[in-house]
Amino acid sequence: ERRTIIGSQAMTPYLFNIPLEAIVRFREQLTLIDLIGETDPKVIMKGIWSCYQENPTPFKEYKLYDPGAYSDSAISCSLTWKVKHPEEIEDWEIDEIVKDIREPEVSAEKLKKIGGEHMKEEKRALTIAKRLLKVTEELSAIARLCIEEIEGLEAPSEVEMKKEEALIPEKAGPAVKSVAVAKEEPETKEELYFTHQLKGYSGVLAAFEVLDRDICHNGCSLPAAVITAQKRLKRLKEGIGNSPLAGGKRQELENRVNGFMERLESLPQDKSQPCQKTAGTCTIGKGCFASGALKLVDLITEPVPPKNL
């Protein structure tokens, strides 16, 4: 019932590997008899022996027999496969999830006693959760907008240039020596890729610093995410160093990476303490914002990494 093995104290995610049709088939084909606590081996042996008799055989209040092959085609599935949907939520779970995340009621006496500070903390936690959820959507939108703006920056056409020249009246004057104007080179794919990646890490660091000041300071999830971010930033810095970017631009990007690394160094990195969700002190509910914040970088899919990186 509710994807729970009979006799188990909790649900198992592996039952999501078995279709409900197979569970219904299992119930139709078999009758389960509870022998838990039975210590007489003769009774147990008779129960097993009765199950493979062709004729119905009395056993306790049952009549057991082997019905033979099932009429429909077989359904093959296994509990030992990799969990296909570890985070899947079924309809019957929604009420329990909503119940867990409802704001707790606070008595008027308590509010008067503490001056509403308790409610302020609860609202602050909910506000932080909403902001972190918005960061995901905003980073994806920022990445798309940046690319559209860069592609939209085109040089003025010859027709526009001629119109501007026609509007300026010619005046006789001393000859002026022409000065060559350096044309700004367009950003390369490598430069765009690194710039957008660093924008993503800017959002990740902002989320980490908010979590460090609030719910995740004494847990292990935030330190684990910080260490992973350090490793990924280190690889990104190596890619910048090996890229064909101009020296000045390369140095600028490396300086930004170094700045991010310094900010990460100031965040918790001790994974020995238990996760606050495991300890029962996490106020967020389902999911983990510390590990989810690092996935913000994965939303930046444009431009794709250059082949030479």
PDB file of C-alpha atoms in Angstrom:
ATOM      1  CA  GLU A   1       0.000   0.000   0.000  1.00  0.00           C
ATOM      2  CA  ARG A   2       1.349   3.435  -0.970  1.00  0.00           C
ATOM      3  CA  ARG A   3       4.452   1.799  -2.472  1.00  0.00           C
ATOM      4  CA  THR A   4       5.373   0.249   0.895  1.00  0.00           C
ATOM      5  CA  ILE A   5       6.487  -3.371   1.293  1.00  0.00           C
ATOM      6  CA  ILE A   6       4.263  -5.259   3.734  1.00  0.00           C
ATOM      7  CA  GLY A   7       5.901  -5.349   7.153  1.00  0.00           C
ATOM      8  CA  SER A   8       8.207  -2.434   6.377  1.00  0.00           C
ATOM      9  CA  GLN A   9       8.277   0.679   8.570  1.00  0.00           C
ATOM     10  CA  ALA A  10       8.927   3.077   5.691  1.00  0.00           C
ATOM     11  CA  MET A  11       8.556   3.497   1.943  1.00  0.00           C
ATOM     12  CA  THR A  12      11.319   2.310  -0.366  1.00  0.00           C
ATOM     13  CA  PRO A  13      12.211   4.224  -3.549  1.00  0.00           C
ATOM     14  CA  TYR A  14      12.944   0.935  -5.325  1.00  0.00           C
ATOM     15  CA  LEU A  15       9.228   0.193  -5.559  1.00  0.00           C
ATOM     16  CA  PHE A  16       9.019   2.986  -8.144  1.00  0.00           C
ATOM     17  CA  ASN A  17      10.849   0.560 -10.479  1.00  0.00           C
ATOM     18  CA  ILE A  18       7.850  -1.771 -10.431  1.00  0.00           C
ATOM     19  CA  PRO A  19       4.779  -0.687 -12.426  1.00  0.00           C
ATOM     20  CA  LEU A  20       1.461  -0.701 -10.575  1.00  0.00           C
ATOM     21  CA  GLU A  21       0.187  -3.274 -13.081  1.00  0.00           C
ATOM     22  CA  ALA A  22       2.782  -5.742 -11.800  1.00  0.00           C
ATOM     23  CA  ILE A  23       1.763  -5.104  -8.181  1.00  0.00           C
ATOM     24  CA  VAL A  24      -1.900  -5.711  -9.076  1.00  0.00           C
ATOM     25  CA  ARG A  25      -0.899  -8.931 -10.881  1.00  0.00           C
ATOM     26  CA  PHE A  26       1.094 -10.034  -7.826  1.00  0.00           C
ATOM     27  CA  ARG A  27      -1.956  -9.565  -5.597  1.00  0.00           C
ATOM     28  CA  GLU A  28      -4.198 -11.474  -8.016  1.00  0.00           C
ATOM     29  CA  GLN A  29      -1.848 -14.454  -8.279  1.00  0.00           C
ATOM     30  CA  LEU A  30      -0.833 -14.880  -4.646  1.00  0.00           C
ATOM     31  CA  THR A  31      -2.349 -15.096  -1.193  1.00  0.00           C
ATOM     32  CA  LEU A  32      -0.056 -13.955   1.615  1.00  0.00           C
ATOM     33  CA  ILE A  33      -0.296 -15.861   4.903  1.00  0.00           C
ATOM     34  CA  ASP A  34       1.255 -14.290   7.989  1.00  0.00           C
ATOM     35  CA  LEU A  35       3.586 -16.786   9.694  1.00  0.00           C
ATOM     36  CA  ILE A  36       5.551 -14.142  11.602  1.00  0.00           C
ATOM     37  CA  GLY A  37       6.095 -15.459  15.120  1.00  0.00           C
ATOM     38  CA  GLU A  38       5.430 -19.100  14.150  1.00  0.00           C
ATOM     39  CA  THR A  39       8.218 -21.245  15.692  1.00  0.00           C
ATOM     40  CA  ASP A  40       6.931 -24.766  15.023  1.00  0.00           C
ATOM     41  CA  PRO A  41       8.900 -26.103  12.006  1.00  0.00           C
ATOM     42  CA  LYS A  42       6.192 -28.687  11.270  1.00  0.00           C
ATOM     43  CA  VAL A  43       3.583 -25.972  10.777  1.00  0.00           C
ATOM     44  CA  ILE A  44       5.918 -23.995   8.516  1.00  0.00           C
ATOM     45  CA  MET A  45       6.810 -27.093   6.468  1.00  0.00           C
ATOM     46  CA  LYS A  46       3.126 -27.990   6.049  1.00  0.00           C
ATOM     47  CA  GLY A  47       2.380 -24.460   4.863  1.00  0.00           C
ATOM     48  CA  ILE A  48       5.133 -24.666   2.239  1.00  0.00           C
ATOM     49  CA  TRP A  49       4.112 -28.193   1.194  1.00  0.00           C
ATOM     50  CA  SER A  50       0.464 -27.154   0.806  1.00  0.00           C
ATOM     51  CA  CYS A  51       1.372 -24.343  -1.576  1.00  0.00           C
ATOM     52  CA  TYR A  52       2.514 -26.652  -4.388  1.00  0.00           C
ATOM     53  CA  GLN A  53      -0.311 -29.220  -4.208  1.00  0.00           C
ATOM     54  CA  GLU A  54      -2.612 -29.445  -7.207  1.00  0.00           C
ATOM     55  CA  ASN A  55      -5.706 -30.098  -5.069  1.00  0.00           C
ATOM     56  CA  PRO A  56      -6.799 -27.592  -2.396  1.00  0.00           C
ATOM     57  CA  THR A  57      -5.193 -28.591   0.900  1.00  0.00           C
ATOM     58  CA  PRO A  58      -6.451 -27.291   4.286  1.00  0.00           C
ATOM     59  CA  PHE A  59      -3.935 -25.179   6.207  1.00  0.00           C
ATOM     60  CA  LYS A  60      -5.123 -23.182   9.213  1.00  0.00           C
ATOM     61  CA  GLU A  61      -8.209 -21.285   7.940  1.00  0.00           C
ATOM     62  CA  TYR A  62      -7.035 -21.464   4.295  1.00  0.00           C
ATOM     63  CA  LYS A  63      -7.091 -23.989   1.474  1.00  0.00           C
ATOM     64  CA  LEU A  64      -3.807 -23.805  -0.399  1.00  0.00           C
ATOM     65  CA  TYR A  65      -2.901 -25.135  -3.831  1.00  0.00           C
ATOM     66  CA  ASP A  66      -0.823 -24.350  -6.915  1.00  0.00           C
ATOM     67  CA  PRO A  67      -3.166 -22.818  -9.533  1.00  0.00           C
ATOM     68  CA  GLY A  68      -0.677 -23.478 -12.344  1.00  0.00           C
ATOM     69  CA  ALA A  69       0.475 -21.067 -15.039  1.00  0.00           C
ATOM     70  CA  TYR A  70      -1.183 -17.657 -15.126  1.00  0.00           C
ATOM     71  CA  SER A  71      -3.382 -17.023 -18.155  1.00  0.00           C
ATOM     72  CA  ASP A  72      -1.854 -13.646 -19.133  1.00  0.00           C
ATOM     73  CA  SER A  73       1.681 -12.990 -20.379  1.00  0.00           C
ATOM     74  CA  ALA A  74       4.368 -12.612 -17.725  1.00  0.00           C
ATOM     75  CA  ILE A  75       5.590  -9.246 -16.377  1.00  0.00           C
ATOM     76  CA  SER A  76       9.301  -9.120 -15.615  1.00  0.00           C
ATOM     77  CA  CYS A  77      10.719  -6.467 -13.263  1.00  0.00           C
ATOM     78  CA  SER A  78      13.315  -6.265 -10.526  1.00  0.00           C
ATOM     79  CA  LEU A  79      13.843  -4.328  -7.293  1.00  0.00           C
ATOM     80  CA  THR A  80      17.607  -4.363  -7.783  1.00  0.00           C
ATOM     81  CA  TRP A  81      17.685  -2.011 -10.765  1.00  0.00           C
ATOM     82  CA  LYS A  82      18.842   1.578 -10.358  1.00  0.00           C
ATOM     83  CA  VAL A  83      16.117   3.811  -8.954  1.00  0.00           C
ATOM     84  CA  LYS A  84      14.454   5.437 -11.958  1.00  0.00           C
ATOM     85  CA  HIS A  85      12.600   8.240 -10.203  1.00  0.00           C
ATOM     86  CA  PRO A  86      14.164   8.808  -6.747  1.00  0.00           C
ATOM     87  CA  GLU A  87      12.485  12.212  -6.316  1.00  0.00           C
ATOM     88  CA  GLU A  88       9.102  11.302  -7.807  1.00  0.00           C
ATOM     89  CA  ILE A  89       6.095  12.478  -5.811  1.00  0.00           C
ATOM     90  CA  GLU A  90       2.786  10.651  -6.189  1.00  0.00           C
ATOM     91  CA  ASP A  91      -0.666  12.188  -5.724  1.00  0.00           C
ATOM     92  CA  TRP A  92      -1.214  10.675  -2.277  1.00  0.00           C
ATOM     93  CA  GLU A  93       2.030  12.297  -1.013  1.00  0.00           C
ATOM     94  CA  ILE A  94       1.015  15.891  -1.842  1.00  0.00           C
ATOM     95  CA  ASP A  95      -1.190  16.365   1.246  1.00  0.00           C
ATOM     96  CA  GLU A  96       1.615  15.162   3.523  1.00  0.00           C
ATOM     97  CA  ILE A  97       4.134  17.501   1.855  1.00  0.00           C
ATOM     98  CA  VAL A  98       1.797  20.497   2.134  1.00  0.00           C
ATOM     99  CA  LYS A  99       1.176  19.650   5.786  1.00  0.00           C
ATOM    100  CA  ASP A 100       4.938  19.672   6.460  1.00  0.00           C
ATOM    101  CA  ILE A 101       5.527  23.096   4.907  1.00  0.00           C
ATOM    102  CA  ARG A 102       2.558  24.946   6.375  1.00  0.00           C
ATOM    103  CA  GLU A 103       3.484  27.874   8.569  1.00  0.00           C
ATOM    104  CA  PRO A 104       3.034  26.827  12.233  1.00  0.00           C
ATOM    105  CA  GLU A 105       0.409  28.604  14.272  1.00  0.00           C
ATOM    106  CA  VAL A 106       1.720  30.889  17.014  1.00  0.00           C
ATOM    107  CA  SER A 107      -0.414  31.836  19.990  1.00  0.00           C
ATOM    108  CA  ALA A 108      -1.218  35.482  20.653  1.00  0.00           C
ATOM    109  CA  GLU A 109       0.425  35.162  24.072  1.00  0.00           C
ATOM    110  CA  LYS A 110       3.700  34.001  22.557  1.00  0.00           C
ATOM    111  CA  LEU A 111       3.661  36.773  19.966  1.00  0.00           C
ATOM    112  CA  LYS A 112       3.083  39.330  22.679  1.00  0.00           C
ATOM    113  CA  LYS A 113       5.848  37.865  24.828  1.00  0.00           C
ATOM    114  CA  ILE A 114       8.569  37.831  22.190  1.00  0.00           C
ATOM    115  CA  GLY A 115       7.382  40.888  20.283  1.00  0.00           C
ATOM    116  CA  GLY A 116       6.641  39.002  17.081  1.00  0.00           C
ATOM    117  CA  GLU A 117      10.284  37.947  16.611  1.00  0.00           C
ATOM    118  CA  HIS A 118       9.333  34.315  16.032  1.00  0.00           C
ATOM    119  CA  MET A 119       7.051  35.209  13.147  1.00  0.00           C
ATOM    120  CA  LYS A 120       9.693  37.481  11.695  1.00  0.00           C
ATOM    121  CA  GLU A 121      12.177  34.581  11.587  1.00  0.00           C
ATOM    122  CA  GLU A 122       9.633  32.280   9.937  1.00  0.00           C
ATOM    123  CA  LYS A 123       8.793  34.909   7.312  1.00  0.00           C
ATOM    124  CA  ARG A 124      12.489  35.552   6.744  1.00  0.00           C
ATOM    125  CA  ALA A 125      13.112  31.863   6.047  1.00  0.00           C
ATOM    126  CA  LEU A 126      10.200  31.753   3.590  1.00  0.00           C
ATOM    127  CA  THR A 127      11.430  34.927   1.888  1.00  0.00           C
ATOM    128  CA  ILE A 128      14.907  33.430   1.439  1.00  0.00           C
ATOM    129  CA  ALA A 129      13.396  30.266  -0.033  1.00  0.00           C
ATOM    130  CA  LYS A 130      11.360  32.278  -2.554  1.00  0.00           C
ATOM    131  CA  ARG A 131      14.380  34.370  -3.538  1.00  0.00           C
ATOM    132  CA  LEU A 132      16.527  31.307  -4.139  1.00  0.00           C
ATOM    133  CA  LEU A 133      13.843  29.802  -6.357  1.00  0.00           C
ATOM    134  CA  LYS A 134      13.713  33.027  -8.385  1.00  0.00           C
ATOM    135  CA  VAL A 135      17.501  33.025  -8.824  1.00  0.00           C
ATOM    136  CA  THR A 136      17.203  29.878 -10.950  1.00  0.00           C
ATOM    137  CA  GLU A 137      14.721  31.473 -13.343  1.00  0.00           C
ATOM    138  CA  GLU A 138      16.535  34.813 -13.465  1.00  0.00           C
ATOM    139  CA  LEU A 139      19.938  33.320 -14.300  1.00  0.00           C
ATOM    140  CA  SER A 140      18.479  31.392 -17.210  1.00  0.00           C
ATOM    141  CA  ALA A 141      16.800  34.567 -18.488  1.00  0.00           C
ATOM    142  CA  ILE A 142      19.997  36.605 -18.019  1.00  0.00           C
ATOM    143  CA  ALA A 143      22.016  34.109 -20.048  1.00  0.00           C
ATOM    144  CA  ARG A 144      19.560  34.322 -22.952  1.00  0.00           C
ATOM    145  CA  LEU A 145      19.316  38.128 -22.814  1.00  0.00           C
ATOM    146  CA  CYS A 146      23.099  38.580 -22.798  1.00  0.00           C
ATOM    147  CA  ILE A 147      23.470  36.475 -25.915  1.00  0.00           C
ATOM    148  CA  GLU A 148      20.645  38.326 -27.693  1.00  0.00           C
ATOM    149  CA  GLU A 149      22.147  41.717 -26.837  1.00  0.00           C
ATOM    150  CA  ILE A 150      25.612  40.721 -28.018  1.00  0.00           C
ATOM    151  CA  GLU A 151      24.273  39.353 -31.293  1.00  0.00           C
ATOM    152  CA  GLY A 152      22.158  42.501 -31.766  1.00  0.00           C
ATOM    153  CA  LEU A 153      25.140  44.856 -31.564  1.00  0.00           C
ATOM    154  CA  GLU A 154      25.856  45.372 -35.237  1.00  0.00           C
ATOM    155  CA  ALA A 155      27.929  48.068 -36.936  1.00  0.00           C
ATOM    156  CA  PRO A 156      25.877  50.922 -38.527  1.00  0.00           C
ATOM    157  CA  SER A 157      25.061  50.349 -42.182  1.00  0.00           C
ATOM    158  CA  GLU A 158      26.593  52.366 -45.059  1.00  0.00           C
ATOM    159  CA  VAL A 159      23.233  54.067 -45.692  1.00  0.00           C
ATOM    160  CA  GLU A 160      23.115  55.400 -42.129  1.00  0.00           C
ATOM    161  CA  MET A 161      26.713  56.606 -42.365  1.00  0.00           C
ATOM    162  CA  LYS A 162      25.964  58.527 -45.585  1.00  0.00           C
ATOM    163  CA  LYS A 163      22.914  60.162 -43.989  1.00  0.00           C
ATOM    164  CA  GLU A 164      25.010  61.386 -41.065  1.00  0.00           C
ATOM    165  CA  GLU A 165      27.658  62.791 -43.434  1.00  0.00           C
ATOM    166  CA  ALA A 166      25.004  64.650 -45.430  1.00  0.00           C
ATOM    167  CA  LEU A 167      23.667  66.366 -42.303  1.00  0.00           C
ATOM    168  CA  ILE A 168      27.101  67.794 -41.334  1.00  0.00           C
ATOM    169  CA  PRO A 169      27.852  70.996 -43.345  1.00  0.00           C
ATOM    170  CA  GLU A 170      31.302  71.228 -44.846  1.00  0.00           C
ATOM    171  CA  LYS A 171      33.483  74.027 -43.448  1.00  0.00           C
ATOM    172  CA  ALA A 172      36.754  75.207 -44.790  1.00  0.00           C
ATOM    173  CA  GLY A 173      39.471  74.917 -42.222  1.00  0.00           C
ATOM    174  CA  PRO A 174      42.997  73.810 -41.587  1.00  0.00           C
ATOM    175  CA  ALA A 175      43.879  70.365 -42.727  1.00  0.00           C
ATOM    176  CA  VAL A 176      43.538  67.864 -39.932  1.00  0.00           C
ATOM    177  CA  LYS A 177      45.671  64.793 -39.865  1.00  0.00           C
ATOM    178  CA  SER A 178      43.498  61.693 -39.907  1.00  0.00           C
ATOM    179  CA  VAL A 179      43.765  59.475 -36.868  1.00  0.00           C
ATOM    180  CA  ALA A 180      43.240  55.735 -37.117  1.00  0.00           C
ATOM    181  CA  VAL A 181      40.479  54.509 -34.774  1.00  0.00           C
ATOM    182  CA  ALA A 182      40.976  51.066 -33.346  1.00  0.00           C
ATOM    183  CA  LYS A 183      38.007  48.881 -34.175  1.00  0.00           C
ATOM    184  CA  GLU A 184      36.716  46.888 -31.213  1.00  0.00           C
ATOM    185  CA  GLU A 185      37.014  43.212 -31.929  1.00  0.00           C
ATOM    186  CA  PRO A 186      33.828  41.155 -31.434  1.00  0.00           C
ATOM    187  CA  GLU A 187      33.813  38.719 -28.524  1.00  0.00           C
ATOM    188  CA  THR A 188      34.901  35.221 -29.442  1.00  0.00           C
ATOM    189  CA  LYS A 189      32.950  32.098 -28.540  1.00  0.00           C
ATOM    190  CA  GLU A 190      35.548  31.272 -25.890  1.00  0.00           C
ATOM    191  CA  GLU A 191      35.184  34.695 -24.276  1.00  0.00           C
ATOM    192  CA  LEU A 192      31.382  34.485 -24.313  1.00  0.00           C
ATOM    193  CA  TYR A 193      31.472  31.003 -22.811  1.00  0.00           C
ATOM    194  CA  PHE A 194      33.737  31.971 -19.896  1.00  0.00           C
ATOM    195  CA  THR A 195      31.882  35.249 -19.264  1.00  0.00           C
ATOM    196  CA  HIS A 196      28.492  33.527 -19.059  1.00  0.00           C
ATOM    197  CA  GLN A 197      29.858  30.766 -16.842  1.00  0.00           C
ATOM    198  CA  LEU A 198      31.227  33.334 -14.389  1.00  0.00           C
ATOM    199  CA  LYS A 199      27.846  35.096 -14.322  1.00  0.00           C
ATOM    200  CA  GLY A 200      26.346  31.785 -13.238  1.00  0.00           C
ATOM    201  CA  TYR A 201      28.914  31.347 -10.471  1.00  0.00           C
ATOM    202  CA  SER A 202      28.143  34.880  -9.289  1.00  0.00           C
ATOM    203  CA  GLY A 203      24.565  33.759  -8.602  1.00  0.00           C
ATOM    204  CA  VAL A 204      25.768  30.532  -6.964  1.00  0.00           C
ATOM    205  CA  LEU A 205      28.028  32.455  -4.570  1.00  0.00           C
ATOM    206  CA  ALA A 206      25.210  34.842  -3.682  1.00  0.00           C
ATOM    207  CA  ALA A 207      23.002  31.852  -2.802  1.00  0.00           C
ATOM    208  CA  PHE A 208      25.803  30.190  -0.789  1.00  0.00           C
ATOM    209  CA  GLU A 209      26.404  33.348   1.253  1.00  0.00           C
ATOM    210  CA  VAL A 210      22.680  33.683   2.054  1.00  0.00           C
ATOM    211  CA  LEU A 211      22.536  30.024   3.155  1.00  0.00           C
ATOM    212  CA  ASP A 212      25.666  30.459   5.276  1.00  0.00           C
ATOM    213  CA  ARG A 213      24.057  33.343   7.159  1.00  0.00           C
ATOM    214  CA  ASP A 214      20.873  31.384   7.780  1.00  0.00           C
ATOM    215  CA  ILE A 215      19.984  27.706   7.661  1.00  0.00           C
ATOM    216  CA  CYS A 216      23.031  25.795   6.419  1.00  0.00           C
ATOM    217  CA  HIS A 217      25.925  27.260   8.444  1.00  0.00           C
ATOM    218  CA  ASN A 218      26.222  24.262  10.801  1.00  0.00           C
ATOM    219  CA  GLY A 219      25.348  21.472   8.353  1.00  0.00           C
ATOM    220  CA  CYS A 220      27.268  19.355   5.837  1.00  0.00           C
ATOM    221  CA  SER A 221      25.297  20.074   2.640  1.00  0.00           C
ATOM    222  CA  LEU A 222      26.642  23.604   2.172  1.00  0.00           C
ATOM    223  CA  PRO A 223      30.320  22.599   2.744  1.00  0.00           C
ATOM    224  CA  ALA A 224      29.927  19.758   0.214  1.00  0.00           C
ATOM    225  CA  ALA A 225      28.473  22.145  -2.383  1.00  0.00           C
ATOM    226  CA  VAL A 226      31.231  24.714  -1.674  1.00  0.00           C
ATOM    227  CA  ILE A 227      33.979  22.113  -2.208  1.00  0.00           C
ATOM    228  CA  THR A 228      32.363  20.999  -5.482  1.00  0.00           C
ATOM    229  CA  ALA A 229      32.152  24.617  -6.662  1.00  0.00           C
ATOM    230  CA  GLN A 230      35.856  25.107  -5.858  1.00  0.00           C
ATOM    231  CA  LYS A 231      36.810  22.094  -7.989  1.00  0.00           C
ATOM    232  CA  ARG A 232      34.674  23.257 -10.912  1.00  0.00           C
ATOM    233  CA  LEU A 233      36.029  26.811 -10.725  1.00  0.00           C
ATOM    234  CA  LYS A 234      39.569  25.436 -10.705  1.00  0.00           C
ATOM    235  CA  ARG A 235      38.847  23.518 -13.939  1.00  0.00           C
ATOM    236  CA  LEU A 236      37.282  26.654 -15.440  1.00  0.00           C
ATOM    237  CA  LYS A 237      40.417  28.653 -14.571  1.00  0.00           C
ATOM    238  CA  GLU A 238      42.603  26.011 -16.255  1.00  0.00           C
ATOM    239  CA  GLY A 239      40.397  26.278 -19.349  1.00  0.00           C
ATOM    240  CA  ILE A 240      40.842  30.069 -19.365  1.00  0.00           C
ATOM    241  CA  GLY A 241      44.620  29.666 -19.100  1.00  0.00           C
ATOM    242  CA  ASN A 242      44.708  27.217 -22.028  1.00  0.00           C
ATOM    243  CA  SER A 243      42.334  29.252 -24.227  1.00  0.00           C
ATOM    244  CA  PRO A 244      43.448  31.407 -27.211  1.00  0.00           C
ATOM    245  CA  LEU A 245      42.147  34.591 -25.549  1.00  0.00           C
ATOM    246  CA  ALA A 246      44.170  37.797 -25.646  1.00  0.00           C
ATOM    247  CA  GLY A 247      46.431  38.330 -22.670  1.00  0.00           C
ATOM    248  CA  GLY A 248      44.464  41.227 -21.192  1.00  0.00           C
ATOM    249  CA  LYS A 249      41.096  39.463 -21.423  1.00  0.00           C
ATOM    250  CA  ARG A 250      42.555  36.228 -20.070  1.00  0.00           C
ATOM    251  CA  GLN A 251      43.975  38.073 -17.067  1.00  0.00           C
ATOM    252  CA  GLU A 252      40.646  39.821 -16.445  1.00  0.00           C
ATOM    253  CA  LEU A 253      38.748  36.513 -16.397  1.00  0.00           C
ATOM    254  CA  GLU A 254      41.368  34.844 -14.190  1.00  0.00           C
ATOM    255  CA  ASN A 255      41.120  37.732 -11.717  1.00  0.00           C
ATOM    256  CA  ARG A 256      37.358  37.216 -11.490  1.00  0.00           C
ATOM    257  CA  VAL A 257      37.858  33.499 -10.846  1.00  0.00           C
ATOM    258  CA  ASN A 258      40.405  34.301  -8.128  1.00  0.00           C
ATOM    259  CA  GLY A 259      37.897  36.649  -6.512  1.00  0.00           C
ATOM    260  CA  PHE A 260      35.260  33.901  -6.502  1.00  0.00           C
ATOM    261  CA  MET A 261      37.760  31.434  -5.012  1.00  0.00           C
ATOM    262  CA  GLU A 262      38.525  33.863  -2.172  1.00  0.00           C
ATOM    263  CA  ARG A 263      34.815  34.184  -1.391  1.00  0.00           C
ATOM    264  CA  LEU A 264      34.452  30.389  -1.380  1.00  0.00           C
ATOM    265  CA  GLU A 265      37.372  30.089   1.051  1.00  0.00           C
ATOM    266  CA  SER A 266      35.403  32.153   3.589  1.00  0.00           C
ATOM    267  CA  LEU A 267      32.450  29.715   3.466  1.00  0.00           C
ATOM    268  CA  PRO A 268      32.126  26.517   5.598  1.00  0.00           C
ATOM    269  CA  GLN A 269      34.040  23.480   4.301  1.00  0.00           C
ATOM    270  CA  ASP A 270      33.758  21.068   7.254  1.00  0.00           C
ATOM    271  CA  LYS A 271      31.593  18.108   6.164  1.00  0.00           C
ATOM    272  CA  SER A 272      31.880  16.243   9.493  1.00  0.00           C
ATOM    273  CA  GLN A 273      28.684  17.706  10.951  1.00  0.00           C
ATOM    274  CA  PRO A 274      25.277  16.169  10.087  1.00  0.00           C
ATOM    275  CA  CYS A 275      22.950  17.743   7.562  1.00  0.00           C
ATOM    276  CA  GLN A 276      20.356  19.933   9.272  1.00  0.00           C
ATOM    277  CA  LYS A 277      17.600  18.118   7.376  1.00  0.00           C
ATOM    278  CA  THR A 278      18.820  14.814   8.861  1.00  0.00           C
ATOM    279  CA  ALA A 279      19.081  16.416  12.304  1.00  0.00           C
ATOM    280  CA  GLY A 280      15.519  17.698  11.967  1.00  0.00           C
ATOM    281  CA  THR A 281      16.381  21.392  12.253  1.00  0.00           C
ATOM    282  CA  CYS A 282      16.075  22.382   8.575  1.00  0.00           C
ATOM    283  CA  THR A 283      13.195  24.804   7.939  1.00  0.00           C
ATOM    284  CA  ILE A 284      13.098  24.514   4.143  1.00  0.00           C
ATOM    285  CA  GLY A 285      11.106  21.268   3.788  1.00  0.00           C
ATOM    286  CA  LYS A 286      11.581  19.046   0.733  1.00  0.00           C
ATOM    287  CA  GLY A 287      14.777  19.349  -1.308  1.00  0.00           C
ATOM    288  CA  CYS A 288      18.147  20.940  -0.523  1.00  0.00           C
ATOM    289  CA  PHE A 289      18.912  24.513  -1.591  1.00  0.00           C
ATOM    290  CA  ALA A 290      22.645  24.121  -0.877  1.00  0.00           C
ATOM    291  CA  SER A 291      23.096  21.396  -3.505  1.00  0.00           C
ATOM    292  CA  GLY A 292      20.400  22.919  -5.738  1.00  0.00           C
ATOM    293  CA  ALA A 293      22.131  26.309  -5.839  1.00  0.00           C
ATOM    294  CA  LEU A 294      25.136  24.783  -7.624  1.00  0.00           C
ATOM    295  CA  LYS A 295      22.823  23.594 -10.423  1.00  0.00           C
ATOM    296  CA  LEU A 296      22.227  27.223 -11.409  1.00  0.00           C
ATOM    297  CA  VAL A 297      25.353  27.035 -13.575  1.00  0.00           C
ATOM    298  CA  ASP A 298      23.851  24.084 -15.484  1.00  0.00           C
ATOM    299  CA  LEU A 299      21.029  26.364 -16.680  1.00  0.00           C
ATOM    300  CA  ILE A 300      23.514  28.421 -18.711  1.00  0.00           C
ATOM    301  CA  THR A 301      23.550  26.357 -21.894  1.00  0.00           C
ATOM    302  CA  GLU A 302      24.568  29.049 -24.392  1.00  0.00           C
ATOM    303  CA  PRO A 303      27.041  29.276 -25.865  1.00  0.00           C
ATOM    304  CA  VAL A 304      28.081  25.632 -25.839  1.00  0.00           C
ATOM    305  CA  PRO A 305      31.643  24.924 -24.655  1.00  0.00           C
ATOM    306  CA  PRO A 306      34.146  25.434 -27.503  1.00  0.00           C
ATOM    307  CA  LYS A 307      35.610  22.232 -28.938  1.00  0.00           C
ATOM    308  CA  ASN A 308      39.148  23.168 -27.932  1.00  0.00           C
ATOM    309  CA  LEU A 309      38.227  23.343 -24.202  1.00  0.00           C
TER     310      LEU A 309
END
